[in-house]
Every structure is written in structure tokens, then in C-alpha cells.
Short mmCIF file of C-alpha atoms in Angstrom, two decimals:
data_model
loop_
_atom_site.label_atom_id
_atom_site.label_comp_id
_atom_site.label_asym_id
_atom_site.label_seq_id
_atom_site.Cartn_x
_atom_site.Cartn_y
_atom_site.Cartn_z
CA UNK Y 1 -17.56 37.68 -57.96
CA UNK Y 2 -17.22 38.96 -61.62
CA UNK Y 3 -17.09 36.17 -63.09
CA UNK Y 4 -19.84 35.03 -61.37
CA UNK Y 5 -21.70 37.72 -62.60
CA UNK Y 6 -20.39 37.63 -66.37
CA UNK Y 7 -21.06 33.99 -66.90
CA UNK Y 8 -24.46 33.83 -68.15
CA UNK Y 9 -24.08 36.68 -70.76
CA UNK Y 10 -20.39 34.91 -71.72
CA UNK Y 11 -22.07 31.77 -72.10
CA UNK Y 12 -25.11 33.29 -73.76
CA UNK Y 13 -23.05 34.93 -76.72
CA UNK Y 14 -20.50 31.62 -76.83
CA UNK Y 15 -23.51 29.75 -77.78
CA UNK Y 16 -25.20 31.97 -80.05
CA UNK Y 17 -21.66 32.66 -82.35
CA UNK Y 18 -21.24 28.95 -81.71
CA UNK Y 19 -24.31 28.11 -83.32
CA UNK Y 20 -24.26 30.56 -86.00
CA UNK Y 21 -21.37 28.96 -87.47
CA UNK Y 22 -23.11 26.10 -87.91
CA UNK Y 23 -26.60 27.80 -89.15
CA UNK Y 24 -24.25 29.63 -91.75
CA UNK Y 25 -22.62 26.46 -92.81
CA UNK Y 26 -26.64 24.56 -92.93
CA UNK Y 27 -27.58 27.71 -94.89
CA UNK Y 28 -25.24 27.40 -97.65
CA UNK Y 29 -27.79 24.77 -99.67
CA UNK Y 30 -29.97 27.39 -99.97
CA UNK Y 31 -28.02 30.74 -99.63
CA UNK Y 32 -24.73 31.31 -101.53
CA UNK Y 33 -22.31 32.94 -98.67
CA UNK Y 34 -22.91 36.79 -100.55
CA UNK Y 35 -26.80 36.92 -100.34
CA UNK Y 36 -26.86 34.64 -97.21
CA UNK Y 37 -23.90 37.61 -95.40
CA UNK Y 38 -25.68 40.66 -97.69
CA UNK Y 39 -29.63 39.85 -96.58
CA UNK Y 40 -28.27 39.33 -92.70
CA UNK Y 41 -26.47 42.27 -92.62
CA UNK Y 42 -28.56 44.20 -94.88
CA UNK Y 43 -31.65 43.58 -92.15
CA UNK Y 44 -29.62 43.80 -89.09
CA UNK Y 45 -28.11 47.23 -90.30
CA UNK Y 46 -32.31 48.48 -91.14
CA UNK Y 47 -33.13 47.18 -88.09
CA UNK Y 48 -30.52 49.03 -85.79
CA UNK Y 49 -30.68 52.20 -87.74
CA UNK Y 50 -34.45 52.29 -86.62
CA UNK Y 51 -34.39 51.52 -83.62
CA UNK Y 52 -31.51 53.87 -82.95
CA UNK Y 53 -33.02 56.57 -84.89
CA UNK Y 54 -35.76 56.45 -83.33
CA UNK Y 55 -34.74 56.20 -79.58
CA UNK Y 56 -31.51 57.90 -79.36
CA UNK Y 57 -29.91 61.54 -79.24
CA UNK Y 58 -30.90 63.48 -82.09
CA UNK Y 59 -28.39 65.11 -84.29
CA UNK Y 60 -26.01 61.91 -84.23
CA UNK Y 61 -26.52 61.02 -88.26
CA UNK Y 62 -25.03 64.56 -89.11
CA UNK Y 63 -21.75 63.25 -88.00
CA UNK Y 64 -19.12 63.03 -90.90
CA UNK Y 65 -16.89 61.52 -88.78
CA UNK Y 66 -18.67 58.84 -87.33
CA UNK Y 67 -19.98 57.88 -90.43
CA UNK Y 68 -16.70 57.69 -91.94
CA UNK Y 69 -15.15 56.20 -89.18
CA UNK Y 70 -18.12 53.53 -88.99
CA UNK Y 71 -17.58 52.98 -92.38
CA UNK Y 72 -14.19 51.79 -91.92
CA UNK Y 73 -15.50 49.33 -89.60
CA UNK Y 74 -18.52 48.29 -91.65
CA UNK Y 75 -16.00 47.22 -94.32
CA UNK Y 76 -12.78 45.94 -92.38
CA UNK Y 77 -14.68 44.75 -89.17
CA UNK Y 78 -17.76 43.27 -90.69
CA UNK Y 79 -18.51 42.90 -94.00
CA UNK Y 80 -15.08 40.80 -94.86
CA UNK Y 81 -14.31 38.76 -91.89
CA UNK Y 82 -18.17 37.66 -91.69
CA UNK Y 83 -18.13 37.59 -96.06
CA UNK Y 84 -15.20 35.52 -95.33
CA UNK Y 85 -15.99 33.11 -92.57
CA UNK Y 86 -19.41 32.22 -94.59
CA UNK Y 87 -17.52 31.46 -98.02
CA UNK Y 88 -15.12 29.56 -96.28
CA UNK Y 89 -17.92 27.08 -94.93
CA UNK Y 90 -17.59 25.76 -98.54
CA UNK Y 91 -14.48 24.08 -98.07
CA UNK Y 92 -14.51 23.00 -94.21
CA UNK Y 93 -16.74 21.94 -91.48
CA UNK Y 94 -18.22 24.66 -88.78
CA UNK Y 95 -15.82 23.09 -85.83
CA UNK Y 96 -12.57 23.64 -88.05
CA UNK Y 97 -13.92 27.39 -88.84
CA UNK Y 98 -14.94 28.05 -85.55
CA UNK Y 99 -11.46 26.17 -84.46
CA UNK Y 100 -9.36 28.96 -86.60
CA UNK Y 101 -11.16 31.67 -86.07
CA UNK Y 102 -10.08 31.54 -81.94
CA UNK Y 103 -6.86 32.73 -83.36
CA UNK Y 104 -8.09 36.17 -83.86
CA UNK Y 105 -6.74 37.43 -80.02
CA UNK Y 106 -3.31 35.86 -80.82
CA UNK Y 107 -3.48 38.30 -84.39
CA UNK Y 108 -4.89 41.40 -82.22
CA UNK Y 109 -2.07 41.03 -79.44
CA UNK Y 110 0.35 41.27 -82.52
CA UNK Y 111 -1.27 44.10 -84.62
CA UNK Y 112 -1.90 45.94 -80.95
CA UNK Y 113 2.18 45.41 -80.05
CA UNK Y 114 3.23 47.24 -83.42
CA UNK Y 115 -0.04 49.99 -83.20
CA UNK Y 116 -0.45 50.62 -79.77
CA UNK Y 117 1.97 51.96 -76.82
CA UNK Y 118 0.23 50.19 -74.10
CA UNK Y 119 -0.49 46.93 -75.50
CA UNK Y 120 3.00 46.03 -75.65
CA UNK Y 121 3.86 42.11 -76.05
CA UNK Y 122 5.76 40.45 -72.93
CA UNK Y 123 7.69 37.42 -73.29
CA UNK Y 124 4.81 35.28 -71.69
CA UNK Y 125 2.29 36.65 -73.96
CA UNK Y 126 5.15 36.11 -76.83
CA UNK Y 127 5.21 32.79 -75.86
CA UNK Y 128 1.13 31.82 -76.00
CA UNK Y 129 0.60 33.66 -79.19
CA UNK Y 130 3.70 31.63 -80.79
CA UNK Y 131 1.78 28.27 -78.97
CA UNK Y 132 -1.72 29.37 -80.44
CA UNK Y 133 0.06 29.25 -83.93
CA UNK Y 134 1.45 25.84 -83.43
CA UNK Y 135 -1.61 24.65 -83.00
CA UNK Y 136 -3.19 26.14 -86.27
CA UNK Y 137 -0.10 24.87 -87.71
CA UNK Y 138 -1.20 21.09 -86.32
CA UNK Y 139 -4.46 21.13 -87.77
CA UNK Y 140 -2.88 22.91 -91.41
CA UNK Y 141 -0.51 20.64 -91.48
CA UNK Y 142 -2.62 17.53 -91.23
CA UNK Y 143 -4.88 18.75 -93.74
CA UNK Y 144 -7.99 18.53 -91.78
CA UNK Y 145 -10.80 20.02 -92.72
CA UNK Y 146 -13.77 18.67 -90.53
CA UNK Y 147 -15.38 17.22 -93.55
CA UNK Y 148 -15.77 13.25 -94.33
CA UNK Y 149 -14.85 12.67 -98.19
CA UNK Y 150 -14.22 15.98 -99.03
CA UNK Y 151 -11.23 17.25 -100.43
CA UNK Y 152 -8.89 19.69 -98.48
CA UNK Y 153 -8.48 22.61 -100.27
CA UNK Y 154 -6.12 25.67 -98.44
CA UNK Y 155 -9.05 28.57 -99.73
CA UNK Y 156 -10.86 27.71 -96.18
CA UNK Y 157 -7.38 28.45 -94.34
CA UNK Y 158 -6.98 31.62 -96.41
CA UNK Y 159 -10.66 33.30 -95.88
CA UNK Y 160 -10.35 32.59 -92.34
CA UNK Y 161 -6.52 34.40 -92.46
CA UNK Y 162 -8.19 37.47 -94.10
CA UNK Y 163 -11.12 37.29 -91.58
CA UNK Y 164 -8.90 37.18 -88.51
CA UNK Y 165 -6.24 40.17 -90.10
CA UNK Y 166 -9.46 42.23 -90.56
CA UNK Y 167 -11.06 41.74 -87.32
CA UNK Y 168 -7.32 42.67 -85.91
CA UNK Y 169 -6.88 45.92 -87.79
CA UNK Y 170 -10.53 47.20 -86.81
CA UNK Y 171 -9.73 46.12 -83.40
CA UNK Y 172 -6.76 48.57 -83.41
CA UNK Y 173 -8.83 51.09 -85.00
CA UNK Y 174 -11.23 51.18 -82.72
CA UNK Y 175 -8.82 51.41 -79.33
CA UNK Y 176 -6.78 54.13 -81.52
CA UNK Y 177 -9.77 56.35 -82.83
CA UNK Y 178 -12.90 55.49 -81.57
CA UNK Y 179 -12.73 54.86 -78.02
CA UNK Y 180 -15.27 57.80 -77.37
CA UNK Y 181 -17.81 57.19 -79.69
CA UNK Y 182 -21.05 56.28 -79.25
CA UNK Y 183 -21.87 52.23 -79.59
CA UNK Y 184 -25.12 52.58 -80.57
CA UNK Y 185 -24.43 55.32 -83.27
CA UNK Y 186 -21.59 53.19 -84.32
CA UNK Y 187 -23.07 50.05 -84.59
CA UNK Y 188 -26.30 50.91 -86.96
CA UNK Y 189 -24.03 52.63 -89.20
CA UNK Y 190 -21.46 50.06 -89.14
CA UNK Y 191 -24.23 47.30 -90.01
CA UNK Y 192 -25.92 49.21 -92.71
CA UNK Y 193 -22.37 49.98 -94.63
CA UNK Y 194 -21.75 46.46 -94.78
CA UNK Y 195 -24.74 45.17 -95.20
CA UNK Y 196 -25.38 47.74 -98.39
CA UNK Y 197 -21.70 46.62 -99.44
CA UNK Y 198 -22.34 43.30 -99.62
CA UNK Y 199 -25.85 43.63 -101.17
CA UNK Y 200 -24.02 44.97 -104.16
CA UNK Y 201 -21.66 42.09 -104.76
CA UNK Y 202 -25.21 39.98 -104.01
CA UNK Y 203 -26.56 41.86 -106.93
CA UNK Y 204 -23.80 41.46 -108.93
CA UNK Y 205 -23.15 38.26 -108.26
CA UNK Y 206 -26.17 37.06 -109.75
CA UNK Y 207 -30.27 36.95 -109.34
CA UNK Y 208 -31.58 35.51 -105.70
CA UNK Y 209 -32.80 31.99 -106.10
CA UNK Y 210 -36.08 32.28 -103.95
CA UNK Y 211 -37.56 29.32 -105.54
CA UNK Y 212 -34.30 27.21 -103.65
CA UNK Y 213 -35.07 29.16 -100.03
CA UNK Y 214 -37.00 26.49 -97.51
CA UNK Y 215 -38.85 27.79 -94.61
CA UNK Y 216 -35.65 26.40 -92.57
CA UNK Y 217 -33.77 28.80 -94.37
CA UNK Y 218 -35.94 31.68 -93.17
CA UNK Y 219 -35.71 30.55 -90.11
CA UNK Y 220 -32.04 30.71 -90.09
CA UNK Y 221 -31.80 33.58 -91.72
CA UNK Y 222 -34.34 35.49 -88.97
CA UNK Y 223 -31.81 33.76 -85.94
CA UNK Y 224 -28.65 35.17 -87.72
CA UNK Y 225 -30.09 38.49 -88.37
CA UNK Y 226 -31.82 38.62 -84.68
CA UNK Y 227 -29.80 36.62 -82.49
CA UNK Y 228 -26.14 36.37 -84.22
CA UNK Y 229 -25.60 39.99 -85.16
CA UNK Y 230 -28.01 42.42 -83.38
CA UNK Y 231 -28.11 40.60 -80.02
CA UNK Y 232 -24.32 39.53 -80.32
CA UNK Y 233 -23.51 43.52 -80.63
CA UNK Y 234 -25.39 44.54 -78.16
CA UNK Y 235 -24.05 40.89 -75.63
CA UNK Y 236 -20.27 42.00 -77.08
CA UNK Y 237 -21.12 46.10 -75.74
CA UNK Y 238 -22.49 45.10 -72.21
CA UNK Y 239 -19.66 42.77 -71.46
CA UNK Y 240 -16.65 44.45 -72.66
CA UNK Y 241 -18.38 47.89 -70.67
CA UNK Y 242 -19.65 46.08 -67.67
CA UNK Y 243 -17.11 43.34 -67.48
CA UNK Y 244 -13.63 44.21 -68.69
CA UNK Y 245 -12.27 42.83 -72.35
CA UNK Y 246 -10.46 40.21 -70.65
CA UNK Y 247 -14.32 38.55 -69.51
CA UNK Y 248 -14.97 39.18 -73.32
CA UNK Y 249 -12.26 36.59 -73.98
CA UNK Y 250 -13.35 33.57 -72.20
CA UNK Y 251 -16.44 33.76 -75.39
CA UNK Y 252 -13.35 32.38 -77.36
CA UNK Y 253 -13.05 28.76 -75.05
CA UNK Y 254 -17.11 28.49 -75.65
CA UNK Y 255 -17.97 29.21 -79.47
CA UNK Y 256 -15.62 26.27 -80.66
CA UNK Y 257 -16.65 24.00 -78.00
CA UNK Y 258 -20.63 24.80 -79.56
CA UNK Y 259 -19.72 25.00 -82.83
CA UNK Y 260 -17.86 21.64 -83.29
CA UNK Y 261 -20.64 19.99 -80.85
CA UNK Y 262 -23.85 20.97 -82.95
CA UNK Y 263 -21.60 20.32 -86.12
CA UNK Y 264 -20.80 16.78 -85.17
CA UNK Y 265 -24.20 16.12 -84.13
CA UNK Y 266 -26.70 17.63 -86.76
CA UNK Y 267 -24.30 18.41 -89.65
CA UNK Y 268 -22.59 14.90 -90.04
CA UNK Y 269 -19.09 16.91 -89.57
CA UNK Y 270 -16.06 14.88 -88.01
CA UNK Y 271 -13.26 15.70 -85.51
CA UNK Y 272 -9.87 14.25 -85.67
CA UNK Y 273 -6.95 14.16 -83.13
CA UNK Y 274 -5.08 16.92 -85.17
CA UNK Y 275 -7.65 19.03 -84.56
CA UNK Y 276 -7.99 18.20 -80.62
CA UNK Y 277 -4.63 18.36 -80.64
CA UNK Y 278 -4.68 22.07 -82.36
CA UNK Y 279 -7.54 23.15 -80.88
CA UNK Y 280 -5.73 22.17 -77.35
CA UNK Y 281 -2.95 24.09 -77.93
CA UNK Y 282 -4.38 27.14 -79.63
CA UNK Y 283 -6.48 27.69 -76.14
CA UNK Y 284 -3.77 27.04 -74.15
CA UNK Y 285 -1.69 30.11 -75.72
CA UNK Y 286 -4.63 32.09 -75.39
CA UNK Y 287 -5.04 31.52 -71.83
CA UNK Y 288 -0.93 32.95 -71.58
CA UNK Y 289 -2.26 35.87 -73.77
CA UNK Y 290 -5.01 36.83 -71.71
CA UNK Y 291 -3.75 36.32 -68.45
CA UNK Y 292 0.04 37.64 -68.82
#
């Protein structure tokens, strides 16, 4: 009866991180990854601080340690990973992004077995997180990277390494220091860090090309700032309170399924049998994770 319940806000975030991945990747002709992550964030983070500002408890802003503990997030838990994931759009297709990126549970069961006393690893869960990284190792190993007559280079492999580790060590954080915190509080500060961080690499990075921004690009950039951050946070918050963190999971079976769809379809990208193969096995060590 859960499930039953959870399944239209699991499927509703699935689709809309699915089809992020592939906006991102369609915005980087007119965005380079630091403005396109920076501006997102950067609105997102305005947008929530607001909002929250303006409709929750007073007094929360005073809060040193919130706001350094949100601040560790903002950095670790948003600003890399989503820094990462972007840039490494360059050098592979949305589907093989989205495809690595469902490693991130296998990383957090690891981090959490070294970090945390009750999220101790079993030998079933030993033995999905070890069948996850097979599969990541298939889809390495045969070079693929989702994108016809381009070169595969390992810096899309990396960036999505450093963007899993991060999202595992704020993870961890989180359970160990921040489990009474408030969301809401959390999340505007946690948007605005990042997005401020990243709008100073932007800046330093080099002048904002408006005259290369299309209306299409606008458009993305409204649906990642809208849909893909602040409605994801607030889709992520309901679920994991409402629904348990294992319901949270099953969003990691839909966003690759969406991402390497739309990318097929309106992006030109291809998919191989190393990655069906990799992707295959990397959800079938998750489902040991999650359910052992």
C-alpha cells in the first residue's frame, strides 16, 4: 500500500533528474558547465531563501550552526557533485552520466559502513555493492561513452567519481550531524552557498556570453532552476519523510531509464551492449543493497 502511494512522487522526481541530465547536457552549446551550475543554483538558492524567509519561523538565519553546517553541504553535497556531473557532459552522453551516477548508493553503503554504527555492511549487501562495481567496470572497460565519433576520454569517469564520493560524504554528514535540523532552513542556505560558490569560479572563469544564450536556453535554464533543484528538494524531503529512504531508492531504477531514453531520442546519443550490460548489473547490486 506504500508503494502504491509513493509511486507518483518516485516517478515524478525519476523523470525530472532524468531529464535534467539531458537539459544540462543540451545546455552546454550555450552555457559552459560553471555559469550554466552557478546561474541555476545561484536562482534556486534566491528563490528558497525568500520564500523561506518569508514564510517560516523567525530567528532561524541567526543560527551559526546551521549555517555552517549548511555550508558544508552547499559545498560537498551540491555545488561539486552537480559542478561535476555538468562538466562531465563534455566528454559523454546523458545515458552514460546518468548510468554512473546510480552508483552513488553502492559509495554511501560503503562510506556509511566505516562512519556509521548502524549502517553496518552484511555479506548480501557486500555482495551487490561489489556487483554494482562490476558493472561500472563493464562499461569503463569498454570505453563507452554514449557518444557517436567522439573520443573516450577517462575525465567523464573521474567527475562523476568525485560527484558520487561527495554526495556519499554529505550523505554521512547529514545522518551523523544533522538529523534534527530543519529542511527548509537547510536547504535555502545550502542552495545559496553553492550557488554564490560557483558564481565566483563563473566570474572568474571568464565574462557570460549572453549574445550565445537562445530562448531554448532560458527555457532550460528556468526548468533546471524550477523543476530540477527546487522541486527535486522539496520531491527528495516528502519522500524520504513520508515514505522511508528505501522508497527514495527506487528514483535510482527511473532517472537512467529517462535519461538514456530522451538522450537517444532528441540528443542523437547511442547505447551499446556494454552499457546494457553495465547498466544491468549495476541495478541488480543495488536491488541486494537496498533490500538486504
Amino acid at each position: 500500500m506504500i508503494l502504491t502511494k509513493a509511486w507518483p512522487y518516485v516517478l515524478l522526481l525519476g523523470v525530472v533528474w532524468g531529464t535534467n541530465v539531458v537539459a544540462a547536457r543540451f545546455s552546454l552549446g550555450q552555457f559552459t558547465p560553471v555559469w550554466f551550475v552557478g546561474l541555476r543554483l545561484g536562482l534556486a538558492g534566491v528563490i528558497m531563501m525568500v520564500g523561506y524567509g518569508w514564510l517560516g519561523p523567525r530567528g532561524w538565519w541567526r543560527s551559526k550552526r546551521l549555517w555552517g553546517d549548511s555550508a558544508v553541504l552547499g559545498v560537498m553535497g551540491t555545488a561539486v557533485p552537480m559542478l561535476a556531473v555538468v562538466t562531465s557532459l563534455q566528454y559523454q552522453s546523458s545515458g552514460m552520466t546518468s548510468l554512473l551516477v546510480t552508483l552513488g548508493p553502492a559509495f554511501i553503503a560503503v562510506v556509511a559502513h566505516f562512519m556509521l554504527d548502524d549502517e553496518k555492511l552484511n555479506r548480501a549487501k557486500t555482495v551487490g555493492v561489489l556487483i554494482a562495481l562490476l558493472g561500472a567496470v563493464v562499461m569503463i572497460g569498454q570505453g563507452e561513452n554514449g557518444l557517436p565519433d567522439v573520443p573516450t576520454t577517462p575525465w567523464g569517469y573521474l567527475l562523476v567519481l568525485l560527484a558520487i564520493v561527495c554526495d556519499a560524504v554529505s550523505t554521512i554528514y547529514t545522518r551523523k550531524k544533522m538529523m534534527t535540523a530543519d529542511i527548509w532552513a537547510v536547504t535555502s542556505v545550502r542552495l545559496l552557498v553553492a550557488g554564490l560558490l560557483v558564481m565566483l569560479l563563473a566570474v572568474g572563469s571568464g565574462p557570460f556570453a549572453w549574445e550565445v544564450v537562445r530562448w531554448s536556453g532560458w527555457l532550460v535554464m528556468v526548468y533546471a532552476t524550477l523543476a530540477a533543484t527546487i522541486l527535486a528538494f522539496v520531491l527528495v524531503f516528502y519522500i524520504t519523510r513520508r515514505f522511508g529512504a528505501t522508497t527514495f531508492a527506487l528514483t535510482g531504477y527511473i532517472v537512467p531509464l529517462v535519461a538514456t531514453g530522451m538522450g537517444i531520442l532528441l540528443l542523437g546519443e547511442s547505447f551499446s551492449w556494454g552499457m546494457g550490460v553495465g547498466v544491468g548489473l549495476i541495478l541488480g547490486g543495488l536491488v541486494i543493497v537496498n533490500r538486504y
